[in-house]
PDB file of C-alpha atoms in Angstrom:
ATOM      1  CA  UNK H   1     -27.870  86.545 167.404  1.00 42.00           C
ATOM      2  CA  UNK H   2     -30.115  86.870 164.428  1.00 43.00           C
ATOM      3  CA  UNK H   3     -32.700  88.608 166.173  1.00 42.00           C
ATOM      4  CA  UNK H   4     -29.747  91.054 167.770  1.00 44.00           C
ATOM      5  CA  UNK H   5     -29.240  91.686 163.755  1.00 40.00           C
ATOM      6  CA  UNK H   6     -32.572  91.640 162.193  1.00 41.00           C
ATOM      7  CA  UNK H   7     -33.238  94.675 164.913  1.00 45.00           C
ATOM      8  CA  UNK H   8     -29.787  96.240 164.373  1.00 42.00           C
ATOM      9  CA  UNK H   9     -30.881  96.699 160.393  1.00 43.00           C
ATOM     10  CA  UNK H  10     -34.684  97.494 160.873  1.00 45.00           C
ATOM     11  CA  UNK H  11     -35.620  99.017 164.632  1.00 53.00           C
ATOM     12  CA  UNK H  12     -34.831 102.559 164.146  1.00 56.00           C
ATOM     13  CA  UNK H  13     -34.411 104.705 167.066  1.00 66.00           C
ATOM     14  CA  UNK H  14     -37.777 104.815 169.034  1.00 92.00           C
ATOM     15  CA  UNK H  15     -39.998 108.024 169.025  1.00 96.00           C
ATOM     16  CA  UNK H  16     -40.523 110.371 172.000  1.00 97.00           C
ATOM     17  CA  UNK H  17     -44.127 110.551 173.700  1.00 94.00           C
ATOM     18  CA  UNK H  18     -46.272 111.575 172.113  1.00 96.00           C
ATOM     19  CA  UNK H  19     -45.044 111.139 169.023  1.00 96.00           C
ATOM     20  CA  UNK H  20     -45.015 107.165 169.284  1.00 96.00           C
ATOM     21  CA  UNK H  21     -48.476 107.009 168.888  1.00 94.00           C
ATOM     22  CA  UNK H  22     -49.189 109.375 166.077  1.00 95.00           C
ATOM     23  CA  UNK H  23     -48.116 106.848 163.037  1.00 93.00           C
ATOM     24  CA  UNK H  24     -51.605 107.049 161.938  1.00 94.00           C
ATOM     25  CA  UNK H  25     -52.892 110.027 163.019  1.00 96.00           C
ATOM     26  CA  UNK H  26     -53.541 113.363 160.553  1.00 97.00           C
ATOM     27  CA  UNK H  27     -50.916 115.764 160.112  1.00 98.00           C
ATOM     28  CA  UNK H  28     -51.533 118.844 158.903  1.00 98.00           C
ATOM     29  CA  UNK H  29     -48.452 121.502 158.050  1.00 98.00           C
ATOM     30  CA  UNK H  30     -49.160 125.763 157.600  1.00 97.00           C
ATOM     31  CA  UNK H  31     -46.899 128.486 155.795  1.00 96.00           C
ATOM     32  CA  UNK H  32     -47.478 131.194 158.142  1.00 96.00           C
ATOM     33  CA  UNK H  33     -46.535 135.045 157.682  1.00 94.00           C
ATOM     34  CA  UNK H  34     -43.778 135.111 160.354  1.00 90.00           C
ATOM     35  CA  UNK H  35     -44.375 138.954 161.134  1.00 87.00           C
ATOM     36  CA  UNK H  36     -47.037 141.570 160.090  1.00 83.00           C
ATOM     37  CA  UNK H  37     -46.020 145.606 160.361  1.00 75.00           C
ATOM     38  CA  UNK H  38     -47.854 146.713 163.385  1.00 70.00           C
ATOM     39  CA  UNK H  39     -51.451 147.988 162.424  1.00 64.00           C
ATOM     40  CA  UNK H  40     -50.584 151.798 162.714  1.00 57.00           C
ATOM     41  CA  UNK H  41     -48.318 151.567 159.837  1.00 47.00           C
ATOM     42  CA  UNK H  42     -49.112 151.540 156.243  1.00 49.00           C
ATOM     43  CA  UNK H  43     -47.109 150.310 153.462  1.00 50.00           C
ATOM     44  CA  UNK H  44     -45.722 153.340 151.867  1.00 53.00           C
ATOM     45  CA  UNK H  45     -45.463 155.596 155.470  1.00 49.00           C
ATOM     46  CA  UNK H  46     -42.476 156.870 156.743  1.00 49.00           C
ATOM     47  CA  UNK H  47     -42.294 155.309 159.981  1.00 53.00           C
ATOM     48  CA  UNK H  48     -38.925 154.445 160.892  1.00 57.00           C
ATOM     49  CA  UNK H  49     -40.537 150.434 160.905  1.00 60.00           C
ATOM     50  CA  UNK H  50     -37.546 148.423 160.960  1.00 66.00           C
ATOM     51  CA  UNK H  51     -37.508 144.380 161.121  1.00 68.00           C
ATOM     52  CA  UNK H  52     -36.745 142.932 164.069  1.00 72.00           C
ATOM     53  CA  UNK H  53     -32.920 142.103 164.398  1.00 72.00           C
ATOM     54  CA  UNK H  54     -33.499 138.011 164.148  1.00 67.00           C
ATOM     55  CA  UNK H  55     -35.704 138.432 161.106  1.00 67.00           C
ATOM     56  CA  UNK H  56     -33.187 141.059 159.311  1.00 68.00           C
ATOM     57  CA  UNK H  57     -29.962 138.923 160.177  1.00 66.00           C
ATOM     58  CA  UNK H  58     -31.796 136.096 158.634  1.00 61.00           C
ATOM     59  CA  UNK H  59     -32.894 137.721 155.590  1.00 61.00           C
ATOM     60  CA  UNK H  60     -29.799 138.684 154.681  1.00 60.00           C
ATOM     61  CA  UNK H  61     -27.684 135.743 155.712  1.00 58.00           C
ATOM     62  CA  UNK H  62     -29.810 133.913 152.970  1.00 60.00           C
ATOM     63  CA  UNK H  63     -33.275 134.240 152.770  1.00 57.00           C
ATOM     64  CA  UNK H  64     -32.838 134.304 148.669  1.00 55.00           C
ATOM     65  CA  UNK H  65     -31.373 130.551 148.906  1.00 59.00           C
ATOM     66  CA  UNK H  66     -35.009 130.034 149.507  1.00 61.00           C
ATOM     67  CA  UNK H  67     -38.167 128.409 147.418  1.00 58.00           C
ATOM     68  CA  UNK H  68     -40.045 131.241 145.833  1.00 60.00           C
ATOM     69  CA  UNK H  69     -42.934 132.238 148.180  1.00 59.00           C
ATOM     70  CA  UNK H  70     -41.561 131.055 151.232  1.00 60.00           C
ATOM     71  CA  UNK H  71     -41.720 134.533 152.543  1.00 58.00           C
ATOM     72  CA  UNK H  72     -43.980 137.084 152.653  1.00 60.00           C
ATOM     73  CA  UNK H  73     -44.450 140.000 150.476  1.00 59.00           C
ATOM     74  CA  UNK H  74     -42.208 143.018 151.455  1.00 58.00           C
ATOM     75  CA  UNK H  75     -39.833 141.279 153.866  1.00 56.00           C
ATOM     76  CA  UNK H  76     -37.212 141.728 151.137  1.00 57.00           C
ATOM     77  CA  UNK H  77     -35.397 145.031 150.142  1.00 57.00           C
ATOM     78  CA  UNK H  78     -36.797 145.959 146.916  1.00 52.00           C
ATOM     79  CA  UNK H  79     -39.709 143.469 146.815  1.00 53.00           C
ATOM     80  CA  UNK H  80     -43.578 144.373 146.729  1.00 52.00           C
ATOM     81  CA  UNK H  81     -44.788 145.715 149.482  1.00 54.00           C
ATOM     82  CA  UNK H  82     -46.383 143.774 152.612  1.00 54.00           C
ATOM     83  CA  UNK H  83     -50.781 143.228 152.858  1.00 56.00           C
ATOM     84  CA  UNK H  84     -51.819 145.648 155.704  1.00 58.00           C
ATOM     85  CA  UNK H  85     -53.036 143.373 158.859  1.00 56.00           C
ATOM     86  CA  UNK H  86     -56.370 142.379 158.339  1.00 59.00           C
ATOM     87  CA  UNK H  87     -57.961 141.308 161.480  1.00 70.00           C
ATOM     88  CA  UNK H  88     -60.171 138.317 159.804  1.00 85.00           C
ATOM     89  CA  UNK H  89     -57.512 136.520 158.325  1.00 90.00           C
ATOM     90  CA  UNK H  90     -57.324 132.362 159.242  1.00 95.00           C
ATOM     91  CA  UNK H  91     -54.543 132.129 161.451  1.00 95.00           C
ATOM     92  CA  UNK H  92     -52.684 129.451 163.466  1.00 97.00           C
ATOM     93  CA  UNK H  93     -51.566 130.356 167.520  1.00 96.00           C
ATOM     94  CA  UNK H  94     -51.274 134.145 166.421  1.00 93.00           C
ATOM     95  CA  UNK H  95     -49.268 133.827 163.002  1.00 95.00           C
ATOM     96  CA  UNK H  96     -51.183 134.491 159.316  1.00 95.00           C
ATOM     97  CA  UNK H  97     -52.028 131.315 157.506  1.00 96.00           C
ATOM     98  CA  UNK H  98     -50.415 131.894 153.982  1.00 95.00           C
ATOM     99  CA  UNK H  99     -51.200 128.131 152.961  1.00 95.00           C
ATOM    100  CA  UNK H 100     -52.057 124.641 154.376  1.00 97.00           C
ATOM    101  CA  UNK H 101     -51.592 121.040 152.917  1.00 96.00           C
ATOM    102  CA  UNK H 102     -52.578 117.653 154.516  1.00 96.00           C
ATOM    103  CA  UNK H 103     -49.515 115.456 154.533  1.00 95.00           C
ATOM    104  CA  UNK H 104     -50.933 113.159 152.735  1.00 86.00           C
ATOM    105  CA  UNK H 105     -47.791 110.738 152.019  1.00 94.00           C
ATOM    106  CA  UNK H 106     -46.511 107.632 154.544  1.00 96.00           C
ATOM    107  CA  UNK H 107     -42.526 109.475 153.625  1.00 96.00           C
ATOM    108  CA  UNK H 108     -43.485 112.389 154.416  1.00 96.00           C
ATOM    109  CA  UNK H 109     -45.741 111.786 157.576  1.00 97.00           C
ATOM    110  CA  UNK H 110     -42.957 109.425 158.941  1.00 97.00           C
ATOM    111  CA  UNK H 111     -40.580 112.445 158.299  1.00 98.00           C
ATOM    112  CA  UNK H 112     -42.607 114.694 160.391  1.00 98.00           C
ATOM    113  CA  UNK H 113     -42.644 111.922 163.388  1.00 98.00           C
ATOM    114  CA  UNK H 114     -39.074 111.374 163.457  1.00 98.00           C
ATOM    115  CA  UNK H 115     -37.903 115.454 162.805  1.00 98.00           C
ATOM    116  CA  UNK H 116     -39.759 116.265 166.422  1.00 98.00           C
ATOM    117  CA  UNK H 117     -39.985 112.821 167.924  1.00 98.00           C
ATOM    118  CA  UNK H 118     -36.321 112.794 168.210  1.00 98.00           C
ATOM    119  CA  UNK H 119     -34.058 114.227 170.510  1.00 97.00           C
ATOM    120  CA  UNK H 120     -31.150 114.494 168.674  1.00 97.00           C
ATOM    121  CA  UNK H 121     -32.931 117.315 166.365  1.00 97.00           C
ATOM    122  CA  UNK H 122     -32.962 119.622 169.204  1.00 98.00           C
ATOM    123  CA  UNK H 123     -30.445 121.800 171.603  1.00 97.00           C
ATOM    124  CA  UNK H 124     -31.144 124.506 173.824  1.00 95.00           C
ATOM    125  CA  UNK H 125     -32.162 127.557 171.789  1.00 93.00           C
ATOM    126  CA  UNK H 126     -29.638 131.069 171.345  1.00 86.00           C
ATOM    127  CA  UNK H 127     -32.439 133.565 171.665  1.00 86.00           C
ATOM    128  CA  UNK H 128     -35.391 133.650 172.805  1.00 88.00           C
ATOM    129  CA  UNK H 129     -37.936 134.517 169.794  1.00 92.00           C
ATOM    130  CA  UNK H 130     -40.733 133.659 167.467  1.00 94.00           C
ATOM    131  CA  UNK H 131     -41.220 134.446 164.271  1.00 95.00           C
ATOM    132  CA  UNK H 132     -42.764 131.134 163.046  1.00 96.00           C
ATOM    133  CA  UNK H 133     -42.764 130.387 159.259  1.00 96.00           C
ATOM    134  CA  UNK H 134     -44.511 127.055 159.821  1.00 97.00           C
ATOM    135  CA  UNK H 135     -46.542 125.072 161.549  1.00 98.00           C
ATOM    136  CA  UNK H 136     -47.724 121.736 162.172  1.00 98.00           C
ATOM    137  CA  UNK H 137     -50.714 120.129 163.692  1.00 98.00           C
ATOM    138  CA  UNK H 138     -50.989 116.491 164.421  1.00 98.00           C
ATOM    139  CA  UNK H 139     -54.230 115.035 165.541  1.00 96.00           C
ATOM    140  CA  UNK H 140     -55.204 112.846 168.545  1.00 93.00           C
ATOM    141  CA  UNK H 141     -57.803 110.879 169.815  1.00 89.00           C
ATOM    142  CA  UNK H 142     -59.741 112.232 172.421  1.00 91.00           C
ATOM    143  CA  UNK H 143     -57.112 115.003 173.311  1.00 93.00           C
ATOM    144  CA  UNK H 144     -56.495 118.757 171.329  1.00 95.00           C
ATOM    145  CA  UNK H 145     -54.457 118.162 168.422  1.00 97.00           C
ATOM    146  CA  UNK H 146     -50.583 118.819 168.741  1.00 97.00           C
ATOM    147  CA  UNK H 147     -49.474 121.489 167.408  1.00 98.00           C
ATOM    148  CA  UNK H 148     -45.883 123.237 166.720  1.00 98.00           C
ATOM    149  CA  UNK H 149     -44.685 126.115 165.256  1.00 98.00           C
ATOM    150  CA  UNK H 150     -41.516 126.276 163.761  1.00 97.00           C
ATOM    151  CA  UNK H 151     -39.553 129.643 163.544  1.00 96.00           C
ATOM    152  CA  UNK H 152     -36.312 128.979 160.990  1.00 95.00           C
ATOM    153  CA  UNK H 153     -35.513 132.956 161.393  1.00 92.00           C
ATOM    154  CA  UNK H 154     -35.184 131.565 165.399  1.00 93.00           C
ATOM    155  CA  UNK H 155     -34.660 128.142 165.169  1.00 94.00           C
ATOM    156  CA  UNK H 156     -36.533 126.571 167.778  1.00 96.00           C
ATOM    157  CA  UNK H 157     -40.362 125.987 167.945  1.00 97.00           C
ATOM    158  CA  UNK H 158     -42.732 126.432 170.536  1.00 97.00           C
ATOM    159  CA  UNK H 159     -45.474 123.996 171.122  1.00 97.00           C
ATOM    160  CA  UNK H 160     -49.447 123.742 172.188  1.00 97.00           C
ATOM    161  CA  UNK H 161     -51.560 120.935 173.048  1.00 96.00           C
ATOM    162  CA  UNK H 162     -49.137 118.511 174.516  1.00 96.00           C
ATOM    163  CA  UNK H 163     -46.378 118.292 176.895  1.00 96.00           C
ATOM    164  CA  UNK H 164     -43.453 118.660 174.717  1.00 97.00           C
ATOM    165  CA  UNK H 165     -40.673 115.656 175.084  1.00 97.00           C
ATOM    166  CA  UNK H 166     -37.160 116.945 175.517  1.00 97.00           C
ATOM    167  CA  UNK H 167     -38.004 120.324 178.037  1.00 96.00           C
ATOM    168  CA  UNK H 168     -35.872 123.003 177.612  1.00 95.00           C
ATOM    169  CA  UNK H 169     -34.643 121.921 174.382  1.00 97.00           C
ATOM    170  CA  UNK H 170     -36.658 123.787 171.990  1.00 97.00           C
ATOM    171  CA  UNK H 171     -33.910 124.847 169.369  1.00 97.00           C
ATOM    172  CA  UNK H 172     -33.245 123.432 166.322  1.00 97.00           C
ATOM    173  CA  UNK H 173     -30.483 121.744 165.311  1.00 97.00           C
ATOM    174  CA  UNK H 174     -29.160 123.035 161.641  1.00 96.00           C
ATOM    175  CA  UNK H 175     -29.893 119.057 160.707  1.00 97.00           C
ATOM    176  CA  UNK H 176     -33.526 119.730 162.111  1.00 97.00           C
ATOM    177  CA  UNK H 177     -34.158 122.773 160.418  1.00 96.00           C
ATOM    178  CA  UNK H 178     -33.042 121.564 157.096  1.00 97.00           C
ATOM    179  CA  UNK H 179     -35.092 118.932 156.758  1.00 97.00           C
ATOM    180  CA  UNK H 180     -37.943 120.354 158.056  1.00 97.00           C
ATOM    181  CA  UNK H 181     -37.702 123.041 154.714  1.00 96.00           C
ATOM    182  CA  UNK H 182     -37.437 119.719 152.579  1.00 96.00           C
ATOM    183  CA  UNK H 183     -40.700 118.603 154.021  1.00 96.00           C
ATOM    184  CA  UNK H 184     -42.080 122.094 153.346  1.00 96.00           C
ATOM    185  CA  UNK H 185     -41.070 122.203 149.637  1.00 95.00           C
ATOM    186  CA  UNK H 186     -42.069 118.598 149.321  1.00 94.00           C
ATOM    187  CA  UNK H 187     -45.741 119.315 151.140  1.00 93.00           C
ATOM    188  CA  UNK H 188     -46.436 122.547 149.310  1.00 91.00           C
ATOM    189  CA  UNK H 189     -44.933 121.628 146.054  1.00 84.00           C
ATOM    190  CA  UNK H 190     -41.660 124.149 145.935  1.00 69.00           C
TER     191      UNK H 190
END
């Protein structure tokens, strides 16, 4: 009985594979520039450019509720225009790699484990796109390191290096997806 209640107060729910095993390993987390204007297109051009649907239904649904810096230069009416593309620009699967921290605290790497180790943080995802504002790479021994990006303009992530846990389920609960932008303000310090 008093091992039934010492486990009923301290076993927490049990991570998926691979996450199980990555209590020690290096996590890594990226801002990322969730969409560049294609490379014909200059700032100040008339083109007709218009954001894609998911990004401009997110933007205004709320993007201001944001941290400062969260997104990229000219995604907001009014705001300073967007870079051009460069083409030598560090970047993770695809995306433009605005900033990068090492989670460096037990909270926060145990955070990280449990947001995509569990099931519960994920459903089958509305739409199919990816505009990924983050992403995260935890290492492994002997084996690429597992990556994720996470698109909040989406919700859902998409995943590299690793057979990803829950299969179709790839969309992110609105539980998931908030505190994945507490670990992002916590990691990058806004």
């Amino acid at each position: 009985m008093f091992l039934m209640l010492a486990c009923a107060e301290g076993c927490g729910p049990s991570l998926a594979q691979p996450f199980d095993k990555m209590e020690q390993a290096p996590i890594t987390a990226f801002r990322l520039q969730n969409f560049e204007p294609p490379a014909a297109a200059t700032p100040n051009a008339p083109t007709g450019f218009q954001l894609p649907p998911q990004i401009q239904s997110w933007v205004s649904a709320g993007a201001a509720l944001l941290p400062p810096g969260l997104l990229p230069p000219g995604l907001l009416p009014g705001g300073a225009a967007a870079p051009p593309p460069q083409q030598n620009v560090p970047r993770f699967h695809d995306f433009r790699i605005l900033g990068s921290m090492n989670i460096g605290t037990k909270s926060l790497h145990e955070e990280v484990l449990s947001i995509f180790g569990t099931e519960k943080n994920f459903d089958t995802p509305r739409e199919n796109c990816m505009y990924a504002e983050f992403g995260v790479s935890i290492g492994q021994i002997n084996q690429p390191p597992a990556d994720i990006l996470v698109s909040l303009s989406c919700n859902q992530v998409r995943t590299f290096g690793f057979a990803w846990p829950f299969g179709a389920k790839v969309g992110l609960t609105p539980d998931a997806s908030k505190r994945i932008v507490e670990v992002m303000k916590k990691s990058f310090g806004g």
